[in-house]
Amino acid sequence: MAITDRHATTLALAHALSAAERGLAVIPLSRSKLPALRSPHHGDPHPTALCHGECGRPGHGVYDASTDPRRIRELFAAAPWASGYGIACGLPPHHLIGIDLDTKTGTDASAGLRELALRHLFTIPGTVVVITPSGGRHIWLAGPPDVVIPNSAGRLAPGIDIRGAGGYLVGPGSRTEHGVYSTVPGTA
Ligand SMILES: [Zn+2]
């Protein structure tokens, strides 16, 4: 059954509000997984690239992220084409870090992570795992409050990306042009 755009937006908003109830700050995403709201500074004769929302208008990507249901509803109302939502990483109270295990590059990122765990003597705790439309996995971790974990791509091992401060994770229940993101049963 085809899901109409409006229905997809309503579903995405519902999932986003439920994430916000758990203390996760969210923004609406388009089908391309990018922030749904365009920068209000687009086309400015003197672009203020350093504005992170101080101008008071929406459209600053992850800087728009909020846990306030009224604000989230406003953001989605301004982006009726949104079909998903992003969860901002690195923010209190959870200081979310996402370990993004890719599968489409032909590398076995899960094996790479197990190898890192053995070599550095850490274990991955039982936590939320989100499966991506391409079969990849996002492992959610709570970071230390006093350390800023940056984003990185393939730095720890091939196919392993880290989503940290200034980054976001596509939330479970999001629809993108490649399919739906969902939690692995029993992990949410
Ligand atoms: Zn601005």
JSON list of C-alpha atoms and ligand atoms in Angstrom, two decimals:
[
{"chain": "A", "resi": 1, "resn": "MET", "atom": "CA", "xyz": [0.00, 0.00, 0.00]},
{"chain": "A", "resi": 2, "resn": "ALA", "atom": "CA", "xyz": [1.36, 3.37, -0.96]},
{"chain": "A", "resi": 3, "resn": "ILE", "atom": "CA", "xyz": [1.83, 5.80, 1.86]},
{"chain": "A", "resi": 4, "resn": "THR", "atom": "CA", "xyz": [0.87, 9.32, 0.94]},
{"chain": "A", "resi": 5, "resn": "ASP", "atom": "CA", "xyz": [3.32, 12.11, 1.65]},
{"chain": "A", "resi": 6, "resn": "ARG", "atom": "CA", "xyz": [1.02, 13.59, 4.25]},
{"chain": "A", "resi": 7, "resn": "HIS", "atom": "CA", "xyz": [0.69, 10.28, 6.02]},
{"chain": "A", "resi": 8, "resn": "ALA", "atom": "CA", "xyz": [4.50, 9.85, 5.95]},
{"chain": "A", "resi": 9, "resn": "THR", "atom": "CA", "xyz": [4.93, 13.29, 7.54]},
{"chain": "A", "resi": 10, "resn": "THR", "atom": "CA", "xyz": [2.37, 12.50, 10.26]},
{"chain": "A", "resi": 11, "resn": "LEU", "atom": "CA", "xyz": [4.13, 9.20, 11.02]},
{"chain": "A", "resi": 12, "resn": "ALA", "atom": "CA", "xyz": [7.55, 10.88, 11.11]},
{"chain": "A", "resi": 13, "resn": "LEU", "atom": "CA", "xyz": [6.22, 13.55, 13.48]},
{"chain": "A", "resi": 14, "resn": "ALA", "atom": "CA", "xyz": [4.76, 10.88, 15.78]},
{"chain": "A", "resi": 15, "resn": "HIS", "atom": "CA", "xyz": [8.09, 9.02, 15.91]},
{"chain": "A", "resi": 16, "resn": "ALA", "atom": "CA", "xyz": [9.98, 12.29, 16.43]},
{"chain": "A", "resi": 17, "resn": "LEU", "atom": "CA", "xyz": [7.72, 13.29, 19.34]},
{"chain": "A", "resi": 18, "resn": "SER", "atom": "CA", "xyz": [8.18, 9.91, 20.97]},
{"chain": "A", "resi": 19, "resn": "ALA", "atom": "CA", "xyz": [12.00, 10.23, 20.66]},
{"chain": "A", "resi": 20, "resn": "ALA", "atom": "CA", "xyz": [11.76, 13.72, 22.19]},
{"chain": "A", "resi": 21, "resn": "GLU", "atom": "CA", "xyz": [9.85, 12.27, 25.16]},
{"chain": "A", "resi": 22, "resn": "ARG", "atom": "CA", "xyz": [12.94, 10.15, 25.81]},
{"chain": "A", "resi": 23, "resn": "GLY", "atom": "CA", "xyz": [15.10, 13.29, 25.89]},
{"chain": "A", "resi": 24, "resn": "LEU", "atom": "CA", "xyz": [16.37, 13.10, 22.30]},
{"chain": "A", "resi": 25, "resn": "ALA", "atom": "CA", "xyz": [16.40, 16.40, 20.35]},
{"chain": "A", "resi": 26, "resn": "VAL", "atom": "CA", "xyz": [15.02, 16.04, 16.82]},
{"chain": "A", "resi": 27, "resn": "ILE", "atom": "CA", "xyz": [14.70, 17.83, 13.46]},
{"chain": "A", "resi": 28, "resn": "PRO", "atom": "CA", "xyz": [12.55, 16.98, 10.40]},
{"chain": "A", "resi": 29, "resn": "LEU", "atom": "CA", "xyz": [14.38, 15.24, 7.53]},
{"chain": "A", "resi": 30, "resn": "SER", "atom": "CA", "xyz": [13.50, 15.00, 3.85]},
{"chain": "A", "resi": 31, "resn": "ARG", "atom": "CA", "xyz": [13.48, 11.72, 1.88]},
{"chain": "A", "resi": 32, "resn": "SER", "atom": "CA", "xyz": [17.14, 12.35, 1.04]},
{"chain": "A", "resi": 33, "resn": "LYS", "atom": "CA", "xyz": [17.99, 12.18, 4.78]},
{"chain": "A", "resi": 34, "resn": "LEU", "atom": "CA", "xyz": [19.01, 15.85, 4.75]},
{"chain": "A", "resi": 35, "resn": "PRO", "atom": "CA", "xyz": [17.47, 18.45, 7.09]},
{"chain": "A", "resi": 36, "resn": "ALA", "atom": "CA", "xyz": [14.06, 19.23, 5.55]},
{"chain": "A", "resi": 37, "resn": "LEU", "atom": "CA", "xyz": [14.20, 22.97, 6.18]},
{"chain": "A", "resi": 38, "resn": "ARG", "atom": "CA", "xyz": [16.34, 25.08, 3.92]},
{"chain": "A", "resi": 39, "resn": "SER", "atom": "CA", "xyz": [18.69, 27.65, 5.39]},
{"chain": "A", "resi": 40, "resn": "PRO", "atom": "CA", "xyz": [17.00, 31.04, 5.75]},
{"chain": "A", "resi": 41, "resn": "HIS", "atom": "CA", "xyz": [20.36, 32.52, 4.70]},
{"chain": "A", "resi": 42, "resn": "HIS", "atom": "CA", "xyz": [20.29, 30.83, 1.30]},
{"chain": "A", "resi": 43, "resn": "GLY", "atom": "CA", "xyz": [20.70, 33.54, -1.31]},
{"chain": "A", "resi": 44, "resn": "ASP", "atom": "CA", "xyz": [21.72, 36.21, 1.20]},
{"chain": "A", "resi": 45, "resn": "PRO", "atom": "CA", "xyz": [24.03, 38.73, -0.47]},
{"chain": "A", "resi": 46, "resn": "HIS", "atom": "CA", "xyz": [26.32, 38.40, 2.56]},
{"chain": "A", "resi": 47, "resn": "PRO", "atom": "CA", "xyz": [25.74, 34.86, 3.83]},
{"chain": "A", "resi": 48, "resn": "THR", "atom": "CA", "xyz": [26.09, 34.58, 7.58]},
{"chain": "A", "resi": 49, "resn": "ALA", "atom": "CA", "xyz": [27.53, 31.10, 7.50]},
{"chain": "A", "resi": 50, "resn": "LEU", "atom": "CA", "xyz": [28.23, 31.27, 11.20]},
{"chain": "A", "resi": 51, "resn": "CYS", "atom": "CA", "xyz": [24.58, 31.62, 12.21]},
{"chain": "A", "resi": 52, "resn": "HIS", "atom": "CA", "xyz": [23.50, 28.57, 14.20]},
{"chain": "A", "resi": 53, "resn": "GLY", "atom": "CA", "xyz": [19.94, 29.79, 14.71]},
{"chain": "A", "resi": 54, "resn": "GLU", "atom": "CA", "xyz": [20.70, 33.04, 16.50]},
{"chain": "A", "resi": 55, "resn": "CYS", "atom": "CA", "xyz": [18.59, 34.81, 13.84]},
{"chain": "A", "resi": 56, "resn": "GLY", "atom": "CA", "xyz": [15.53, 33.09, 15.32]},
{"chain": "A", "resi": 57, "resn": "ARG", "atom": "CA", "xyz": [14.43, 31.44, 12.06]},
{"chain": "A", "resi": 58, "resn": "PRO", "atom": "CA", "xyz": [14.40, 27.67, 11.43]},
{"chain": "A", "resi": 59, "resn": "GLY", "atom": "CA", "xyz": [16.63, 26.05, 8.80]},
{"chain": "A", "resi": 60, "resn": "HIS", "atom": "CA", "xyz": [19.94, 25.58, 10.63]},
{"chain": "A", "resi": 61, "resn": "GLY", "atom": "CA", "xyz": [20.11, 21.82, 10.33]},
{"chain": "A", "resi": 62, "resn": "VAL", "atom": "CA", "xyz": [21.00, 20.04, 13.52]},
{"chain": "A", "resi": 63, "resn": "TYR", "atom": "CA", "xyz": [21.03, 23.36, 15.40]},
{"chain": "A", "resi": 64, "resn": "ASP", "atom": "CA", "xyz": [17.22, 23.42, 15.07]},
{"chain": "A", "resi": 65, "resn": "ALA", "atom": "CA", "xyz": [16.99, 20.21, 17.10]},
{"chain": "A", "resi": 66, "resn": "SER", "atom": "CA", "xyz": [14.57, 20.37, 20.01]},
{"chain": "A", "resi": 67, "resn": "THR", "atom": "CA", "xyz": [12.88, 18.19, 22.63]},
{"chain": "A", "resi": 68, "resn": "ASP", "atom": "CA", "xyz": [10.00, 20.69, 23.02]},
{"chain": "A", "resi": 69, "resn": "PRO", "atom": "CA", "xyz": [6.90, 19.14, 21.41]},
{"chain": "A", "resi": 70, "resn": "ARG", "atom": "CA", "xyz": [5.51, 22.56, 20.47]},
{"chain": "A", "resi": 71, "resn": "ARG", "atom": "CA", "xyz": [8.74, 23.52, 18.70]},
{"chain": "A", "resi": 72, "resn": "ILE", "atom": "CA", "xyz": [8.92, 20.11, 16.97]},
{"chain": "A", "resi": 73, "resn": "ARG", "atom": "CA", "xyz": [5.35, 20.51, 15.68]},
{"chain": "A", "resi": 74, "resn": "GLU", "atom": "CA", "xyz": [6.29, 23.99, 14.37]},
{"chain": "A", "resi": 75, "resn": "LEU", "atom": "CA", "xyz": [9.33, 22.60, 12.53]},
{"chain": "A", "resi": 76, "resn": "PHE", "atom": "CA", "xyz": [7.28, 19.82, 10.92]},
{"chain": "A", "resi": 77, "resn": "ALA", "atom": "CA", "xyz": [4.50, 22.27, 10.02]},
{"chain": "A", "resi": 78, "resn": "ALA", "atom": "CA", "xyz": [7.12, 24.33, 8.18]},
{"chain": "A", "resi": 79, "resn": "ALA", "atom": "CA", "xyz": [8.34, 21.19, 6.35]},
{"chain": "A", "resi": 80, "resn": "PRO", "atom": "CA", "xyz": [5.21, 19.29, 5.22]},
{"chain": "A", "resi": 81, "resn": "TRP", "atom": "CA", "xyz": [7.44, 17.26, 2.82]},
{"chain": "A", "resi": 82, "resn": "ALA", "atom": "CA", "xyz": [9.41, 15.76, 5.72]},
{"chain": "A", "resi": 83, "resn": "SER", "atom": "CA", "xyz": [9.20, 11.96, 5.87]},
{"chain": "A", "resi": 84, "resn": "GLY", "atom": "CA", "xyz": [11.72, 11.32, 8.62]},
{"chain": "A", "resi": 85, "resn": "TYR", "atom": "CA", "xyz": [13.53, 12.87, 11.51]},
{"chain": "A", "resi": 86, "resn": "GLY", "atom": "CA", "xyz": [17.09, 13.25, 12.67]},
{"chain": "A", "resi": 87, "resn": "ILE", "atom": "CA", "xyz": [18.28, 12.86, 16.24]},
{"chain": "A", "resi": 88, "resn": "ALA", "atom": "CA", "xyz": [21.03, 15.30, 17.23]},
{"chain": "A", "resi": 89, "resn": "CYS", "atom": "CA", "xyz": [24.09, 13.61, 18.71]},
{"chain": "A", "resi": 90, "resn": "GLY", "atom": "CA", "xyz": [26.23, 14.78, 21.60]},
{"chain": "A", "resi": 91, "resn": "LEU", "atom": "CA", "xyz": [23.52, 16.73, 23.45]},
{"chain": "A", "resi": 92, "resn": "PRO", "atom": "CA", "xyz": [22.56, 16.31, 27.11]},
{"chain": "A", "resi": 93, "resn": "PRO", "atom": "CA", "xyz": [21.10, 14.35, 28.81]},
{"chain": "A", "resi": 94, "resn": "HIS", "atom": "CA", "xyz": [22.18, 11.26, 26.82]},
{"chain": "A", "resi": 95, "resn": "HIS", "atom": "CA", "xyz": [25.17, 12.66, 24.87]},
{"chain": "A", "resi": 96, "resn": "LEU", "atom": "CA", "xyz": [24.18, 10.25, 22.10]},
{"chain": "A", "resi": 97, "resn": "ILE", "atom": "CA", "xyz": [26.94, 8.71, 20.00]},
{"chain": "A", "resi": 98, "resn": "GLY", "atom": "CA", "xyz": [26.04, 6.62, 16.97]},
{"chain": "A", "resi": 99, "resn": "ILE", "atom": "CA", "xyz": [28.28, 3.87, 15.68]},
{"chain": "A", "resi": 100, "resn": "ASP", "atom": "CA", "xyz": [27.29, 3.55, 12.03]},
{"chain": "A", "resi": 101, "resn": "LEU", "atom": "CA", "xyz": [28.21, 0.14, 10.62]},
{"chain": "A", "resi": 102, "resn": "ASP", "atom": "CA", "xyz": [28.08, 0.18, 6.84]},
{"chain": "A", "resi": 103, "resn": "THR", "atom": "CA", "xyz": [27.50, -2.92, 4.74]},
{"chain": "A", "resi": 104, "resn": "LYS", "atom": "CA", "xyz": [27.30, -1.57, 1.22]},
{"chain": "A", "resi": 105, "resn": "THR", "atom": "CA", "xyz": [31.01, -0.90, 0.77]},
{"chain": "A", "resi": 106, "resn": "GLY", "atom": "CA", "xyz": [31.69, -4.64, 0.71]},
{"chain": "A", "resi": 107, "resn": "THR", "atom": "CA", "xyz": [33.45, -4.41, 4.08]},
{"chain": "A", "resi": 108, "resn": "ASP", "atom": "CA", "xyz": [32.26, -6.29, 7.13]},
{"chain": "A", "resi": 109, "resn": "ALA", "atom": "CA", "xyz": [32.02, -3.38, 9.55]},
{"chain": "A", "resi": 110, "resn": "SER", "atom": "CA", "xyz": [30.52, -5.60, 12.28]},
{"chain": "A", "resi": 111, "resn": "ALA", "atom": "CA", "xyz": [33.60, -7.85, 12.17]},
{"chain": "A", "resi": 112, "resn": "GLY", "atom": "CA", "xyz": [35.76, -4.72, 12.23]},
{"chain": "A", "resi": 113, "resn": "LEU", "atom": "CA", "xyz": [34.01, -3.53, 15.39]},
{"chain": "A", "resi": 114, "resn": "ARG", "atom": "CA", "xyz": [34.41, -6.93, 17.08]},
{"chain": "A", "resi": 115, "resn": "GLU", "atom": "CA", "xyz": [38.11, -6.85, 16.24]},
{"chain": "A", "resi": 116, "resn": "LEU", "atom": "CA", "xyz": [38.47, -3.34, 17.73]},
{"chain": "A", "resi": 117, "resn": "ALA", "atom": "CA", "xyz": [36.63, -4.51, 20.86]},
{"chain": "A", "resi": 118, "resn": "LEU", "atom": "CA", "xyz": [39.00, -7.47, 21.28]},
{"chain": "A", "resi": 119, "resn": "ARG", "atom": "CA", "xyz": [42.09, -5.37, 20.69]},
{"chain": "A", "resi": 120, "resn": "HIS", "atom": "CA", "xyz": [41.07, -2.54, 23.03]},
{"chain": "A", "resi": 121, "resn": "LEU", "atom": "CA", "xyz": [39.25, -4.69, 25.60]},
{"chain": "A", "resi": 122, "resn": "PHE", "atom": "CA", "xyz": [35.82, -3.08, 25.50]},
{"chain": "A", "resi": 123, "resn": "THR", "atom": "CA", "xyz": [32.36, -4.55, 25.10]},
{"chain": "A", "resi": 124, "resn": "ILE", "atom": "CA", "xyz": [29.35, -3.12, 23.31]},
{"chain": "A", "resi": 125, "resn": "PRO", "atom": "CA", "xyz": [26.54, -2.94, 25.87]},
{"chain": "A", "resi": 126, "resn": "GLY", "atom": "CA", "xyz": [23.00, -4.02, 25.08]},
{"chain": "A", "resi": 127, "resn": "THR", "atom": "CA", "xyz": [21.46, -0.89, 23.55]},
{"chain": "A", "resi": 128, "resn": "VAL", "atom": "CA", "xyz": [19.21, 0.44, 20.80]},
{"chain": "A", "resi": 129, "resn": "VAL", "atom": "CA", "xyz": [20.22, -0.83, 17.36]},
{"chain": "A", "resi": 130, "resn": "VAL", "atom": "CA", "xyz": [18.64, 0.70, 14.26]},
{"chain": "A", "resi": 131, "resn": "ILE", "atom": "CA", "xyz": [18.73, -1.16, 10.96]},
{"chain": "A", "resi": 132, "resn": "THR", "atom": "CA", "xyz": [19.08, 1.01, 7.84]},
{"chain": "A", "resi": 133, "resn": "PRO", "atom": "CA", "xyz": [17.42, 0.37, 4.47]},
{"chain": "A", "resi": 134, "resn": "SER", "atom": "CA", "xyz": [20.77, -0.79, 3.03]},
{"chain": "A", "resi": 135, "resn": "GLY", "atom": "CA", "xyz": [21.19, -3.35, 5.83]},
{"chain": "A", "resi": 136, "resn": "GLY", "atom": "CA", "xyz": [23.62, -1.23, 7.85]},
{"chain": "A", "resi": 137, "resn": "ARG", "atom": "CA", "xyz": [23.29, -0.77, 11.58]},
{"chain": "A", "resi": 138, "resn": "HIS", "atom": "CA", "xyz": [23.36, 2.19, 13.95]},
{"chain": "A", "resi": 139, "resn": "ILE", "atom": "CA", "xyz": [24.39, 1.31, 17.49]},
{"chain": "A", "resi": 140, "resn": "TRP", "atom": "CA", "xyz": [23.31, 3.97, 20.02]},
{"chain": "A", "resi": 141, "resn": "LEU", "atom": "CA", "xyz": [25.58, 4.76, 22.93]},
{"chain": "A", "resi": 142, "resn": "ALA", "atom": "CA", "xyz": [25.44, 7.35, 25.72]},
{"chain": "A", "resi": 143, "resn": "GLY", "atom": "CA", "xyz": [28.68, 9.31, 25.77]},
{"chain": "A", "resi": 144, "resn": "PRO", "atom": "CA", "xyz": [30.54, 10.85, 28.69]},
{"chain": "A", "resi": 145, "resn": "PRO", "atom": "CA", "xyz": [29.21, 14.34, 29.46]},
{"chain": "A", "resi": 146, "resn": "ASP", "atom": "CA", "xyz": [32.66, 15.94, 29.69]},
{"chain": "A", "resi": 147, "resn": "VAL", "atom": "CA", "xyz": [34.21, 14.68, 26.43]},
{"chain": "A", "resi": 148, "resn": "VAL", "atom": "CA", "xyz": [33.26, 15.97, 22.97]},
{"chain": "A", "resi": 149, "resn": "ILE", "atom": "CA", "xyz": [33.14, 13.03, 20.55]},
{"chain": "A", "resi": 150, "resn": "PRO", "atom": "CA", "xyz": [33.62, 14.32, 16.99]},
{"chain": "A", "resi": 151, "resn": "ASN", "atom": "CA", "xyz": [32.16, 12.88, 13.80]},
{"chain": "A", "resi": 152, "resn": "SER", "atom": "CA", "xyz": [34.39, 10.60, 11.79]},
{"chain": "A", "resi": 153, "resn": "ALA", "atom": "CA", "xyz": [34.06, 8.43, 8.72]},
{"chain": "A", "resi": 154, "resn": "GLY", "atom": "CA", "xyz": [36.06, 5.24, 8.34]},
{"chain": "A", "resi": 155, "resn": "ARG", "atom": "CA", "xyz": [38.71, 6.43, 10.80]},
{"chain": "A", "resi": 156, "resn": "LEU", "atom": "CA", "xyz": [38.32, 3.61, 13.33]},
{"chain": "A", "resi": 157, "resn": "ALA", "atom": "CA", "xyz": [38.00, 0.90, 10.69]},
{"chain": "A", "resi": 158, "resn": "PRO", "atom": "CA", "xyz": [36.64, 0.59, 7.14]},
{"chain": "A", "resi": 159, "resn": "GLY", "atom": "CA", "xyz": [32.85, 1.02, 7.10]},
{"chain": "A", "resi": 160, "resn": "ILE", "atom": "CA", "xyz": [32.66, 2.35, 10.67]},
{"chain": "A", "resi": 161, "resn": "ASP", "atom": "CA", "xyz": [31.47, 5.95, 11.00]},
{"chain": "A", "resi": 162, "resn": "ILE", "atom": "CA", "xyz": [30.98, 7.79, 14.26]},
{"chain": "A", "resi": 163, "resn": "ARG", "atom": "CA", "xyz": [28.13, 10.31, 14.67]},
{"chain": "A", "resi": 164, "resn": "GLY", "atom": "CA", "xyz": [29.01, 12.67, 17.47]},
{"chain": "A", "resi": 165, "resn": "ALA", "atom": "CA", "xyz": [28.82, 16.36, 18.30]},
{"chain": "A", "resi": 166, "resn": "GLY", "atom": "CA", "xyz": [27.21, 18.35, 15.46]},
{"chain": "A", "resi": 167, "resn": "GLY", "atom": "CA", "xyz": [26.03, 15.18, 13.74]},
{"chain": "A", "resi": 168, "resn": "TYR", "atom": "CA", "xyz": [22.67, 13.42, 13.68]},
{"chain": "A", "resi": 169, "resn": "LEU", "atom": "CA", "xyz": [21.26, 9.94, 13.28]},
{"chain": "A", "resi": 170, "resn": "VAL", "atom": "CA", "xyz": [18.25, 9.12, 11.10]},
{"chain": "A", "resi": 171, "resn": "GLY", "atom": "CA", "xyz": [15.62, 8.09, 13.66]},
{"chain": "A", "resi": 172, "resn": "PRO", "atom": "CA", "xyz": [13.78, 4.77, 13.56]},
{"chain": "A", "resi": 173, "resn": "GLY", "atom": "CA", "xyz": [10.44, 5.06, 11.77]},
{"chain": "A", "resi": 174, "resn": "SER", "atom": "CA", "xyz": [11.91, 7.49, 9.20]},
{"chain": "A", "resi": 175, "resn": "ARG", "atom": "CA", "xyz": [11.10, 6.95, 5.53]},
{"chain": "A", "resi": 176, "resn": "THR", "atom": "CA", "xyz": [13.77, 7.81, 2.96]},
{"chain": "A", "resi": 177, "resn": "GLU", "atom": "CA", "xyz": [14.00, 7.28, -0.78]},
{"chain": "A", "resi": 178, "resn": "HIS", "atom": "CA", "xyz": [15.80, 4.00, -0.03]},
{"chain": "A", "resi": 179, "resn": "GLY", "atom": "CA", "xyz": [13.32, 2.64, 2.51]},
{"chain": "A", "resi": 180, "resn": "VAL", "atom": "CA", "xyz": [12.43, 2.69, 6.20]},
{"chain": "A", "resi": 181, "resn": "TYR", "atom": "CA", "xyz": [14.72, 2.81, 9.26]},
{"chain": "A", "resi": 182, "resn": "SER", "atom": "CA", "xyz": [13.58, 0.53, 12.06]},
{"chain": "A", "resi": 183, "resn": "THR", "atom": "CA", "xyz": [14.83, -0.67, 15.43]},
{"chain": "A", "resi": 184, "resn": "VAL", "atom": "CA", "xyz": [16.06, -4.22, 15.71]},
{"chain": "A", "resi": 185, "resn": "PRO", "atom": "CA", "xyz": [13.28, -5.95, 17.70]},
{"chain": "A", "resi": 186, "resn": "GLY", "atom": "CA", "xyz": [14.01, -6.15, 21.39]},
{"chain": "A", "resi": 187, "resn": "THR", "atom": "CA", "xyz": [16.66, -3.42, 21.39]},
{"chain": "A", "resi": 188, "resn": "ALA", "atom": "CA", "xyz": [14.53, -0.26, 21.69]},
{"chain": "B", "resi": 1, "resn": "ZN", "atom": "ZN", "xyz": [20.25, 32.13, 11.03]}
]
